[in-house]
Structure formats: structure tokens, C-alpha cells
Coordinates of C-alpha atoms in Angstrom, one line a residue:
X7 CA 0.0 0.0 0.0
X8 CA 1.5 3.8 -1.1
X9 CA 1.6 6.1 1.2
X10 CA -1.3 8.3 -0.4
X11 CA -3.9 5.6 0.0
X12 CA -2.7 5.3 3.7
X13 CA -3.5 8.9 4.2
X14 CA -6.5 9.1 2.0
X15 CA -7.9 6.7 4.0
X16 CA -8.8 8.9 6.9
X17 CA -10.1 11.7 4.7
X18 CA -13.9 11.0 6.1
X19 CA -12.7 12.3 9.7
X20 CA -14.4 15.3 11.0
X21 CA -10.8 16.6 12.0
X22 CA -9.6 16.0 8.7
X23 CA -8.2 19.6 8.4
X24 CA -5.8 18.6 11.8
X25 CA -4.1 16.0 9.1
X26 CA -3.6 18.7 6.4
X27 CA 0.5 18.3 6.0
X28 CA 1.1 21.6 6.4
X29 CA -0.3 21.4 10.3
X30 CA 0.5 17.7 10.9
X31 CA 4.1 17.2 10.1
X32 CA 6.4 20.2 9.7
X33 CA 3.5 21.9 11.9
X34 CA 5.0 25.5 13.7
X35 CA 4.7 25.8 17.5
X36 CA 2.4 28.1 18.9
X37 CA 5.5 30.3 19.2
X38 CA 5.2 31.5 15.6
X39 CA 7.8 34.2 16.6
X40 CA 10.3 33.4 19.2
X41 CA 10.3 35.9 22.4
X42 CA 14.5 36.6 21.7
X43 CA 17.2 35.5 19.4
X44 CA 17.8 31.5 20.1
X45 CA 21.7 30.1 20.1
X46 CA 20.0 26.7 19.8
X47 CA 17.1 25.1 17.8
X48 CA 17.6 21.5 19.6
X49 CA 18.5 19.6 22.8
X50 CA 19.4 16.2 24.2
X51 CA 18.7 14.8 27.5
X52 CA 21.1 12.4 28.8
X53 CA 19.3 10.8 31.8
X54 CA 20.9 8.0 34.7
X55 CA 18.2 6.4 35.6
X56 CA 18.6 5.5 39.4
X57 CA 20.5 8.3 40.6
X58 CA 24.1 8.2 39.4
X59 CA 26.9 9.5 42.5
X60 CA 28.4 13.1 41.8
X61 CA 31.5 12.2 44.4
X62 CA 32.4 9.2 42.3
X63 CA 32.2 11.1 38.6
X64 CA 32.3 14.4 38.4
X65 CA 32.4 16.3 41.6
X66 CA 36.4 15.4 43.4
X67 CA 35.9 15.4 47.0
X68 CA 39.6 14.9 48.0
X69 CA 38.2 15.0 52.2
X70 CA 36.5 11.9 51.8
X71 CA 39.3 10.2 50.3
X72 CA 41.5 11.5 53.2
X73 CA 39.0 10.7 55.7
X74 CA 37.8 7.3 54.4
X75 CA 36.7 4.5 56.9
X76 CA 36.5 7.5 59.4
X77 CA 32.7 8.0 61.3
X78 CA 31.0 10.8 58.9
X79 CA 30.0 13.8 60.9
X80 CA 29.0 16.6 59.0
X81 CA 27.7 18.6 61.8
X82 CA 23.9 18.5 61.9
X83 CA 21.3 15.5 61.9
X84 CA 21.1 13.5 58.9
X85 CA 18.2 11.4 57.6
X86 CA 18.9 9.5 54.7
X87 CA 16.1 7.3 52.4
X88 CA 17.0 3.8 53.5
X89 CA 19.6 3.2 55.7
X90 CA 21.6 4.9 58.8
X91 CA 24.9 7.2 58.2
X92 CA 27.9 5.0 57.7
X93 CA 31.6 5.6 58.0
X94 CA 33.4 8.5 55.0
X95 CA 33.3 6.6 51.9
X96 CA 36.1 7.8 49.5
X97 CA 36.0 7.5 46.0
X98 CA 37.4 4.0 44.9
X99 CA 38.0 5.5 41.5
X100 CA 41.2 8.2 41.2
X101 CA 41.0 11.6 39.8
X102 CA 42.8 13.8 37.8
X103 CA 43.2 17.0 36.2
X104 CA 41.5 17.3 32.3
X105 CA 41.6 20.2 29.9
X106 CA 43.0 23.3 29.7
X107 CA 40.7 24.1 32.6
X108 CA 42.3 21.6 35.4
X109 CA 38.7 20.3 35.5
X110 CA 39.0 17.1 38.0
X111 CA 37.4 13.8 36.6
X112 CA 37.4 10.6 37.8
X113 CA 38.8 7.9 36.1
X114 CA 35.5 5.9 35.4
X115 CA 34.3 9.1 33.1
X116 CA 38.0 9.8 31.3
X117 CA 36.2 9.8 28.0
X118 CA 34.6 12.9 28.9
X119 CA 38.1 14.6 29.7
X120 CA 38.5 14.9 25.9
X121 CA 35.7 17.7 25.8
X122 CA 35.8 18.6 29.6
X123 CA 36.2 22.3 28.8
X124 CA 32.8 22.5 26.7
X125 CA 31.2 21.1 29.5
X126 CA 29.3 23.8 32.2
X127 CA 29.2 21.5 35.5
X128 CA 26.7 23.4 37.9
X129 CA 27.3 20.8 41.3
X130 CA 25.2 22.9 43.5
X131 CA 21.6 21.4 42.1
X132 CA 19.1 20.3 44.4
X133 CA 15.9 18.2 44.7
X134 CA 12.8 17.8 46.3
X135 CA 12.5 14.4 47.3
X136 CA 15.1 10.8 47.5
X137 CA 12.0 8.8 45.9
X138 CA 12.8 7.7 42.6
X139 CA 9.7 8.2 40.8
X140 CA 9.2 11.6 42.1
X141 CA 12.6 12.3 41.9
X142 CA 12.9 11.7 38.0
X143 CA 9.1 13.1 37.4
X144 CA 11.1 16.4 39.1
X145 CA 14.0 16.1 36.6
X146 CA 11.8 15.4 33.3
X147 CA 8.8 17.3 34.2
X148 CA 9.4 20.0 36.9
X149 CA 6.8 18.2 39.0
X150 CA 7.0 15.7 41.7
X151 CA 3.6 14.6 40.9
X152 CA 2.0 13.0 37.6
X153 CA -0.1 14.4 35.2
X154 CA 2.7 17.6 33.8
X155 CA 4.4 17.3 30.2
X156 CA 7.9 16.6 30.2
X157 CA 10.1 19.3 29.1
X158 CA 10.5 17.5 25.3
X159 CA 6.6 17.8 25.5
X160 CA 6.5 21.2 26.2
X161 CA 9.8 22.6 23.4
X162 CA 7.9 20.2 20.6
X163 CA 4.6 22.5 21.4
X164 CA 6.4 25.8 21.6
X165 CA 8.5 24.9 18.3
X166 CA 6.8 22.7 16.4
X167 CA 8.3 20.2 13.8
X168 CA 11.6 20.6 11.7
X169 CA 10.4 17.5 9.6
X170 CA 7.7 15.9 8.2
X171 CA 8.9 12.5 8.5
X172 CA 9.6 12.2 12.3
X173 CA 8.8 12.8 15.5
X174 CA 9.5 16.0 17.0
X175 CA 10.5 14.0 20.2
X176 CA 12.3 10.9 20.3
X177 CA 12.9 8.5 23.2
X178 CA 15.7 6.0 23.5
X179 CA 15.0 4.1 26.4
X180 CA 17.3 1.9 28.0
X181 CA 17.3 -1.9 26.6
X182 CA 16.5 -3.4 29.3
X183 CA 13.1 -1.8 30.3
X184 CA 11.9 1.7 31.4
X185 CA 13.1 3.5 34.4
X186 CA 11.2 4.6 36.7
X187 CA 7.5 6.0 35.7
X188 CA 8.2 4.6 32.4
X189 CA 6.3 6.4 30.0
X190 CA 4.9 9.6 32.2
X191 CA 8.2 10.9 31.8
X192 CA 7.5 11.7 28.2
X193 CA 3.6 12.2 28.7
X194 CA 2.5 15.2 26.9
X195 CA 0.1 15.3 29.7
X196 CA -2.3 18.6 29.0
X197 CA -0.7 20.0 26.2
X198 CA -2.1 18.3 22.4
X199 CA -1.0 14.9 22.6
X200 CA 1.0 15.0 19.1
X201 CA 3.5 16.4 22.0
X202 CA 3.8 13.2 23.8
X203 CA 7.6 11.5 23.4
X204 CA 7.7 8.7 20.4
X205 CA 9.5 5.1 22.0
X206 CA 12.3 4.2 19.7
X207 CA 14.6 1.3 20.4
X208 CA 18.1 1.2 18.5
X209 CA 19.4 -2.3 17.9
X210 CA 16.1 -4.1 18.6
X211 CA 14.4 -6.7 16.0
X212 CA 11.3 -3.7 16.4
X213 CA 13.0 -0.5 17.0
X214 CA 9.8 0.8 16.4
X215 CA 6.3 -0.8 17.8
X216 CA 4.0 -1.7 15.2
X217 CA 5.5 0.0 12.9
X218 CA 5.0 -2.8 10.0
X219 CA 2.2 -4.9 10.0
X220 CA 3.2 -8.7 11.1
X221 CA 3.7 -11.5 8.9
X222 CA 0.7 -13.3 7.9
X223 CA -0.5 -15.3 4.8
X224 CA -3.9 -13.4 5.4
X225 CA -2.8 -9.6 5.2
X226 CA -3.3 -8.6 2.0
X227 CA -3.1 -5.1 -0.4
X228 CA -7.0 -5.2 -0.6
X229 CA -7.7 -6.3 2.8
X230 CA -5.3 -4.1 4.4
X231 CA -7.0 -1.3 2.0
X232 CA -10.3 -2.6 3.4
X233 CA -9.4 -2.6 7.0
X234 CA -8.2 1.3 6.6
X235 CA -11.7 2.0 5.2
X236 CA -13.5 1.2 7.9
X237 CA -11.3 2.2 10.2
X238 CA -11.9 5.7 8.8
X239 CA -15.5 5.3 9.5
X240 CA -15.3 4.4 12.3
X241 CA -13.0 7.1 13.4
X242 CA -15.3 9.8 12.2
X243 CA -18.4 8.4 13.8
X244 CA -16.2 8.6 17.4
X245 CA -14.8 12.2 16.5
X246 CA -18.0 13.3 15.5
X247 CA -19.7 12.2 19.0
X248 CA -15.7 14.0 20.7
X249 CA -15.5 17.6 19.7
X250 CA -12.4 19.1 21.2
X251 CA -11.0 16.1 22.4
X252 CA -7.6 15.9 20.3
X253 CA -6.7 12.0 21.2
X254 CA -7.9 10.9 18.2
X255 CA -6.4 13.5 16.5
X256 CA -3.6 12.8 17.7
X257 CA -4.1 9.0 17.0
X258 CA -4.8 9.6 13.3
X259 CA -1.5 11.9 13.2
X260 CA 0.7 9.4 14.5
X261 CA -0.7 7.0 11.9
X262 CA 0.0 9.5 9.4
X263 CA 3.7 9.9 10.6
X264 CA 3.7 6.0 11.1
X265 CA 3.2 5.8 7.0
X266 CA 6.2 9.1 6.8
X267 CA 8.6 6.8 9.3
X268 CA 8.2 3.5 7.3
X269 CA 11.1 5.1 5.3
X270 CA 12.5 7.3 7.1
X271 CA 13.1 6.5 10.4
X272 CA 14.4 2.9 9.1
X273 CA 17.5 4.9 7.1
X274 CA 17.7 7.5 10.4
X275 CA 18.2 4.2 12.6
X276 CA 20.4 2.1 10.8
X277 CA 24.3 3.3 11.1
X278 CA 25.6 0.4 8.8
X279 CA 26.4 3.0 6.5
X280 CA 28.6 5.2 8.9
X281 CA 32.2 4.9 8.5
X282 CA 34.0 2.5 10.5
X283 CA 35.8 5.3 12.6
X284 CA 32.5 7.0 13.6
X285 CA 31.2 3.7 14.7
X286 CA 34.8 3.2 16.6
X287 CA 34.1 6.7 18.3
X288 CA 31.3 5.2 19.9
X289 CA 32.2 2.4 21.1
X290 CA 30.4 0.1 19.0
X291 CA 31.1 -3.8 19.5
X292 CA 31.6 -5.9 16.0
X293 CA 29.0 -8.3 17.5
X294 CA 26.5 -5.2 17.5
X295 CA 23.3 -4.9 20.2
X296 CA 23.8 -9.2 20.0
X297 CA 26.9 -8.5 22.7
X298 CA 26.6 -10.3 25.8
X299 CA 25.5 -8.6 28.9
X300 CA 24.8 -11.6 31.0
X301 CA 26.5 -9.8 33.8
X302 CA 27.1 -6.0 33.7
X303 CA 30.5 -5.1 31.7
X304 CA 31.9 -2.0 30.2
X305 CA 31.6 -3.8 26.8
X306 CA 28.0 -4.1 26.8
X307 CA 27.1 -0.8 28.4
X308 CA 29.4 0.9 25.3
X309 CA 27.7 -0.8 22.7
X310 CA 24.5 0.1 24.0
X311 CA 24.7 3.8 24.8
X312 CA 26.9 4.5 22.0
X313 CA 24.5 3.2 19.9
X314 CA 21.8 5.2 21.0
X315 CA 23.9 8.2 20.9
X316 CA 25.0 7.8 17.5
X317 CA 21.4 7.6 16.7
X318 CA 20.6 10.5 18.6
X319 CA 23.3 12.5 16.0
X320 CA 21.3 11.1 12.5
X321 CA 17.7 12.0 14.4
X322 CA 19.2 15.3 15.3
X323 CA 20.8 16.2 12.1
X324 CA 17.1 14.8 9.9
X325 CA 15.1 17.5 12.4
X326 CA 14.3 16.1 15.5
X327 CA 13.6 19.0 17.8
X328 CA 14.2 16.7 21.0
X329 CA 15.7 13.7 22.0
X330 CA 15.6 11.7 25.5
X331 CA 18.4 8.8 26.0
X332 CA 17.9 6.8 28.8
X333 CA 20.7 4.7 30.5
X334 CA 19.1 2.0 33.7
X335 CA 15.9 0.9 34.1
X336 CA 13.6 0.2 36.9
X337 CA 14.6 -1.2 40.2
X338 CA 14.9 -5.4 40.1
X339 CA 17.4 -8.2 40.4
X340 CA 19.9 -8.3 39.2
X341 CA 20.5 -4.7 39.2
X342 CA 20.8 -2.9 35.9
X343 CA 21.0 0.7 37.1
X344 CA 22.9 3.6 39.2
X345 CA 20.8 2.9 42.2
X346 CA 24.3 1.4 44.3
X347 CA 23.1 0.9 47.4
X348 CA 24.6 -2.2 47.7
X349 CA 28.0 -1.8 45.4
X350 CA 28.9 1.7 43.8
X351 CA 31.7 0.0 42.0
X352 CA 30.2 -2.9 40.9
X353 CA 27.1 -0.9 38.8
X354 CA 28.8 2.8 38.4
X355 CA 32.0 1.1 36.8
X356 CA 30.4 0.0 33.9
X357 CA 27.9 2.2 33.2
X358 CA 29.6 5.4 33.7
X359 CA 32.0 4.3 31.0
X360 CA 29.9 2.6 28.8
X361 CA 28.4 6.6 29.1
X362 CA 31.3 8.3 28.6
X363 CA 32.1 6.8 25.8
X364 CA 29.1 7.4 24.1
X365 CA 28.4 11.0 26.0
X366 CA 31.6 11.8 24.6
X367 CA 31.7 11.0 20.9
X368 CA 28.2 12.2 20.7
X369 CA 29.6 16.1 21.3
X370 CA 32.9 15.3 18.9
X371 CA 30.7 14.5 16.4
X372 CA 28.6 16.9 16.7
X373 CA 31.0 19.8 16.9
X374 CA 33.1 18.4 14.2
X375 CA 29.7 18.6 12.1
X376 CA 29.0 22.6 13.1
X377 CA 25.6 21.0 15.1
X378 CA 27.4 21.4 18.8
X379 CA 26.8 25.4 18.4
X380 CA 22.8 25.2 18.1
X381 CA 22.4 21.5 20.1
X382 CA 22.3 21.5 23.8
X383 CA 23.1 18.6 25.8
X384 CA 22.1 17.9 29.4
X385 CA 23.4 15.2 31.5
X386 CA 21.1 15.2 34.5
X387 CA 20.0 11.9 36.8
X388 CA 17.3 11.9 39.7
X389 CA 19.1 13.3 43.0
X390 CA 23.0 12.4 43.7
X391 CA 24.8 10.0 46.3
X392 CA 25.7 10.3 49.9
X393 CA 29.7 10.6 50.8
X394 CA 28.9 8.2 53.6
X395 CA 28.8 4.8 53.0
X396 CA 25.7 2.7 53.2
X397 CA 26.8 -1.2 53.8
X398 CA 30.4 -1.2 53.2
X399 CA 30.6 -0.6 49.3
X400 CA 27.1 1.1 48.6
X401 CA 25.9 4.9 49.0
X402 CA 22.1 5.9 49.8
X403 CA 20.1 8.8 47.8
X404 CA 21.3 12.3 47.9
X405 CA 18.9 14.6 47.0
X406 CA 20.4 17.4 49.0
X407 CA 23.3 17.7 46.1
X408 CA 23.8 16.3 43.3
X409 CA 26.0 17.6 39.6
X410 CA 24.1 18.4 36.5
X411 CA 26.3 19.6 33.1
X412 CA 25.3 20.7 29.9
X413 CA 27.3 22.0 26.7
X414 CA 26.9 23.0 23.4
X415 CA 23.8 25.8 22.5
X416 CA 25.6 28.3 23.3
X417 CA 26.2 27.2 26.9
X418 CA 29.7 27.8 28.2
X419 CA 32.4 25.2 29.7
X420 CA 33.3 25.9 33.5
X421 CA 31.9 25.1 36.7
X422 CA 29.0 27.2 38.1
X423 CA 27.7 26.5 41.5
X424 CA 29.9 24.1 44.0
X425 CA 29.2 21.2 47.0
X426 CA 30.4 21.5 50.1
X427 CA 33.4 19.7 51.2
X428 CA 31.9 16.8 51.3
X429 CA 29.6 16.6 48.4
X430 CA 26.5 16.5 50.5
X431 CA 24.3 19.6 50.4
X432 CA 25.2 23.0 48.6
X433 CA 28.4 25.1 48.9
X434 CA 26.2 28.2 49.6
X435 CA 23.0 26.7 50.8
X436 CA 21.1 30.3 50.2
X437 CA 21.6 30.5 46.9
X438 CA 21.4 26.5 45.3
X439 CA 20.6 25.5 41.5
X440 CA 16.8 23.8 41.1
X441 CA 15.5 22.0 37.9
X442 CA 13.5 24.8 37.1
X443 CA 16.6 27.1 36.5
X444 CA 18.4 24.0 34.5
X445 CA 14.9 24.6 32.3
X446 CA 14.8 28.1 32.2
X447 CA 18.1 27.8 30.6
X448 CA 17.9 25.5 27.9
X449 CA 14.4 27.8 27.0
X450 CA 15.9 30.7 27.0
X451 CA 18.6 29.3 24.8
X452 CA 16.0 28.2 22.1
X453 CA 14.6 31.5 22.2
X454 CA 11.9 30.9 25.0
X455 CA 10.7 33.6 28.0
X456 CA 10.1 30.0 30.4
X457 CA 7.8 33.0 32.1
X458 CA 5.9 33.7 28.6
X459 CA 5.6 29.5 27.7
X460 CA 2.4 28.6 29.4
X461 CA -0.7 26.8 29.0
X462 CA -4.4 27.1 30.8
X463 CA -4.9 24.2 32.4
X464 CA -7.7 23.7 35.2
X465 CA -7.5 27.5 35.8
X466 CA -3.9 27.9 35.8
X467 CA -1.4 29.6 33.6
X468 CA 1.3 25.9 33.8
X469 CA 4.9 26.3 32.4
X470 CA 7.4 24.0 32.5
X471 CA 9.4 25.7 35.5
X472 CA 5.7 25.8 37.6
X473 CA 6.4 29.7 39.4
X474 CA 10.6 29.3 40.4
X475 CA 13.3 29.7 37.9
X476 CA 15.8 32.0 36.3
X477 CA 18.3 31.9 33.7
X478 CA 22.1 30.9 34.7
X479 CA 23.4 33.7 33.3
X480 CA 26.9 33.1 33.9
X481 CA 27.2 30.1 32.0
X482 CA 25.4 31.7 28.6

């Protein structure tokens, strides 16, 4: 079947105008003039699922190391989410200087170290909560609670599509499953549900889900032409009986782009066709996503955020407004995220470098294809990790302090906002970083008052950064 008897299939719906190209695909925001210059048209959202330890990565905390074994006593009452202070837990990774800024890395993010001066580290963030769900809700959403759009939701609605072909906002979830909330952290919520994230999964027999129709002796041409006619009635008796409810709308759209990605998402997902250094820069294995990951290894964790990285690049470069990778899934046995409560070094070891890697190459490539200037990335994770030690090789949540970094957009390298010694609650606890100023950034980098982006809802005015936020000036 062509792609013009898919479409014309649905031309009985009472919304028909909604699947008009023009407003469909390659359809403008409701920000039909930007409220200031952008120094970025598209962003990437690196996130740890499980809540990925600042001491041990990015944030050098030489105290603990000199202190280690030592009882912890930071001075005031401490409650953490699971377990009861434990002794100064010093990184087991070293550290050392990278860049021309001195910038201190551990060892299991080195990769990093080759771009470490286009990186803007603000190690002062805070959160609200040490739950996971709420936690990462905080993180993608700016709520604790469900039922807001994720921040991909709400750039797609201010800027609309770049192509006609894909989503405006992809997610790469990790293989393994989805991390906590699963799909609410893409939810469009109460903005138009064409807003909502689109699941893609690199490297899988079906990166896309139902995509193609299955094999079957039975599906024919003329039966699936058949099928499509009546689901066209039938989708115009139910929107007749729904004014102003936009999920079918929305439904019918995604068909329409499902007929658009049939072609075009299969070349934007399949990197046989980049050159064998590009695939070397990201770490991809010769056996491909088949590599065993039986037990956690660096190997593995390479191959598979590499790969979505690298697929992040060709979505980004064929128009893509907004992509979401994901690295760990949900809480179960064995363990397959950052949540170490048991074994930092057993879990962070692996898939800090497996991130690296592919964190790493990502901005390379894209700088060394003139895309770092108008891309932003974020690395970002639920709440940090405690310097104490829970167990004897595990730390408990942090949400007191934990590191964020983002480059490229316009964003520039240093560090803006510090821990304290220990890496426990905020340098200068008066003045901390919150989501909603990480937000307020990246907006105001595509061109977005996050004040003047809002959206009537229940009798409220909603924006992504709720009432808080402003703009980091120092770092654009």
C-alpha cells in the first residue's frame, strides 16, 4: 500500500483539516515568533536512571578520600532514604586534572576529559524528594507529581516540527526496560498529545512498535486497503460524538507519521552505513546490540549507549527538535542501574563508562559537524549520592546535592555552582541550583521567555518551571 492511499484513508474524519500536511508534520509551534534570538534550535537529554553519585564522577571530594573509613560527621542531623549514616566513603576511582581548565574527573568518566572544557558543571543542584519516581518526574517534568508534560513535550509544542517525516521528540530508552514512571516521563500530559515522546529502540528486532504490519498469509493489499476503510469510518463516527478532544487527532497523526517513518526512520536508525571510525568513536562492539550482557561489563554498556547516541546525531541532524536517552531501568534483580546501594563500583563502573564513551563521541561529532553550536546537551540523573557509606561498598540517595552539566547551544564550559566539602548539600545553601533554572536555561537558549511558555490548564497559567526559575546567566 503507497503512502497516499494510507492517508486518504482517513479523509472521512471530522478533523480532517488537523491532518492537512502543512499542520500535521512540519507543523509550527504556537510560538510563531520566538520571544528573543535563540543560540540553539535542539536539545538532548542524557538521563541515569537510578540516581548516578556526583562524588564518584564528576564532583572530586579529595576530604572523603582522606578521611575514608573514618565515622562521617558533617555537623547536623542527617536522615537518609533507606539506611543509617555509615563511615566516609572515599571514591574508589582516582581523579585527575583534564583540559585546559584543570577540570577534576574521575577515572570511570575519562572519556569525557576529551571535551571537559565544553562542558558547564553546575554541582550545586538540588531536589525535592530521595523517591525515585518523584525524583525523576522532578527532573523530566518540573513536578514531583504526575499528570505535567515533560520538558521535550513542552519545546515540541512551543516549536513545532523541523520534519515531516519524524517525531519532533524521540525517546531512547534503556534496553532493558523503562526507568522509573516509564512512560509519564514523556507524557504530553495537558498539552495536544501529538506532544507526547515517540519510544524508539536502536538495535532491537522492532525498534519501532508496530511500525509494520506482522507476517501473515492473510494480510493482503485489498484487505489491508479494506481494514483502513473502515477504520476511517469508524474514526469519524467517534470524533463526530468528541468535539475538542484531540486523542484521536492525535491517534490519526501518528498513523499519518507512522506511513512518513516506514522510510524514514528505518534509514535514520540504521548506522551500517557510517564509516568504520565513527562507529569506533562510539564504542560500538563488532558483534552489534547481540553482545553479551549476561552480567554488567563495560563492553556491553558501550555498545549500548553508543549506539543510541549515534542515533541520537542522525535524528538530530534529519530534524528532530528533542531527544531523551535513557541509561538504567527500573529497580529489580539483578540490578541494571545507578541505584548502588549495595556496590557503587560494581554498577557505576560499567555504566559510567559505557556513558562516557558514548556522551563523549556524541559532542565530537557533533562539533566536528557545526551542530554542537545550536544543540544542547544535558546530563542530568534523579538526585545524587551520599559521601557516607551505606553497607560497606554502597551509597544511599542524595537529593540534598547532586551535579548536572550541559554544553553545546551556546552554553559555556566551567563550573557554576559548588558542594560543600563533602559533596552533601550546597556550597552556599542560600543560593542552590533547582530544575526549574536547568529549564529556564535550555528555553531561554532556544529562544523561550520559560515565564511567557504557558498553558491554561484547570485555571492555571502551567509552564514548565511551575512559578521558580531563572536563567544561569553566567554560564550563557
Amino acid at each position: 500500500m503507497n503512502r497516499r492511499h494510507f492517508l486518504s484513508s482517513f479523509s472521512g474524519l471530522a478533523l480532517s483539516d488537523l491532518l492537512l500536511r502543512d499542520q500535521a508534520m512540519a507543523a509550527p509551534g504556537v510560538l510563531r515568533t520566538l520571544h528573543h534570538p535563540p543560540r540553539a534550535k535542539r536539545v538532548v537529554q542524557l538521563f541515569m536512571a537510578g540516581a548516578a553519585s556526583h562524588v564518584d564522577m564528576f564532583d572530586h571530594k579529595p576530604l572523603l578520600s582522606k578521611k575514608d573509613g573514618e565515622p562521617w560527621e558533617p555537623g547536623e542531623t542527617v536522615e537518609l532514604f533507606q539506611s543509617t549514616p555509615g563511615a566516609c566513603f572515599g571514591s574508589p576511582w582516582a581523579f585527575q586534572p583534564y583540559g585546559q581548565s584543570g577540570k577534576m574527573l574521575s577515572e570511570i568518566v575519562a572519556p569525557l576529559g576529551d571535551v571537559v572544557d565544553d562542558l558547564a558543571f553546575v554541582h550545586n543542584v538540588v531536589g525535592k524528594t530521595g523517591v525515585h519516581s518523584q525524583g525523576t518526574l522532578l527532573q523530566t517534568t518540573g513536578f514531583i507529581f504526575p499528570g505535567f508534560p515533560s520538558a521535550g513535550s513542552w519545546v515540541s509544542h512551543a516549536l513545532g516540527s523541523e520534519n515531516d517525516n519524524l517525531p519532533t521528540f524521540v525517546v531512547l530508552p534503556d534496553h532493558r526496560g523503562f526507568a522509573s514512571n516509564g512512560a509519564k516521563n514523556w507524557a504530553s500530559a495537558f498539552l495536544p498529545a501529538q506532544h507526547q515522546g515517540t519510544v524508539i529502540r536502536p538495535g532491537s528486532a522492532t525498534p519501532i512498535s508496530d511500525l509494520m504490519p506482522p507476517k501473515s498469509d492473510f494480510i493482503t493489499p485489498g484487505s489491508d486497503r479494506a481494514g483502513l476503510d473502515v477504520l476511517a469510518k469508524l474514526n469519524s463516527m467517534h470524533a463526530d460524538q468528541r468535539t475538542g478532544d484531540d486523542r484521536l487527532a492525535a491517534r490519526v497523526r501518528s498513523y499519518e507519521l507512522a506511513a512518513a517513518m516506514q522510510l524514514s526512520a528505518t534509514d535514520a536508525l540504521d548506522v551500517t552505513g557510517e564509516p568504520q571510525y565513527i562507529r569506533d568513536m562510539y564504542g560500538l562492539a563488532p558483534e552489534g546490540p547481540g553482545v553479551d550482557d549476561s552480567t554488567i561489563n563495560v563492553k556491553a554498556e558501550t555498545e549500548f549507549f553508543g549506539r543510541k547516541c549515534l542515533v541520537a546525531r542522525r535524528l538530530l541532524e534529519r530534524g528532530v527538535r528533542f531527544v531523551q536517552i535513557w541509561s538504567g531501568n527500573d529497580n529489580g534483580f539483578p540490578r541494571r542501574n545507578w541505584d548502588s546501594h549495595e556496590d557503587v563500583k560494581r554498577d557505576h563502573e560499567p555504566l559510567s563508562l559505557g556513558m562516557a564513551h558514548g556522551a563523549a563521541a556524541l559532542i565530537k561529532d557533533l562539533k566536528q559537524r557545526g551542530m554542537l553550536d545550536d544543540t544542547i546537551i544535558l546530563w542530568t540523573t534523579e538526585f545524587g549520592r551520599m559521601p557516607c557509606s551505606q553497607g560497606s561498598k554502597g551509597r544511599d540517595h542524595n537529593p540534598f546535592v547532586f551535579t548536572n552539566w550541559m554544553c553545546g547551544g551556546g552554553i559555556k564550559g566551567g563550573t557554576y555552582g559548588e558542594s560543600d566539602e563533602w559533596g552533601f548539600k550546597p556550597a552556599d545553601r542560600a543560593n542552590p541550583t533547582q530544575v526549574y533554572d536547568i529549564h529556564a536555561t535550555i528555553l531561554h537558549q532556544l529562544g523561550i521567555d520559560h515565564e511567557r511558555l504557558t498553558k491554561r490548564h484547570n485555571g492555571i497559567d502551567r509552564r514548565l518551571t511551575d512559578v521558580h526559575g531563572h536563567v544561569l546567566r553566567g554560564m550563557v
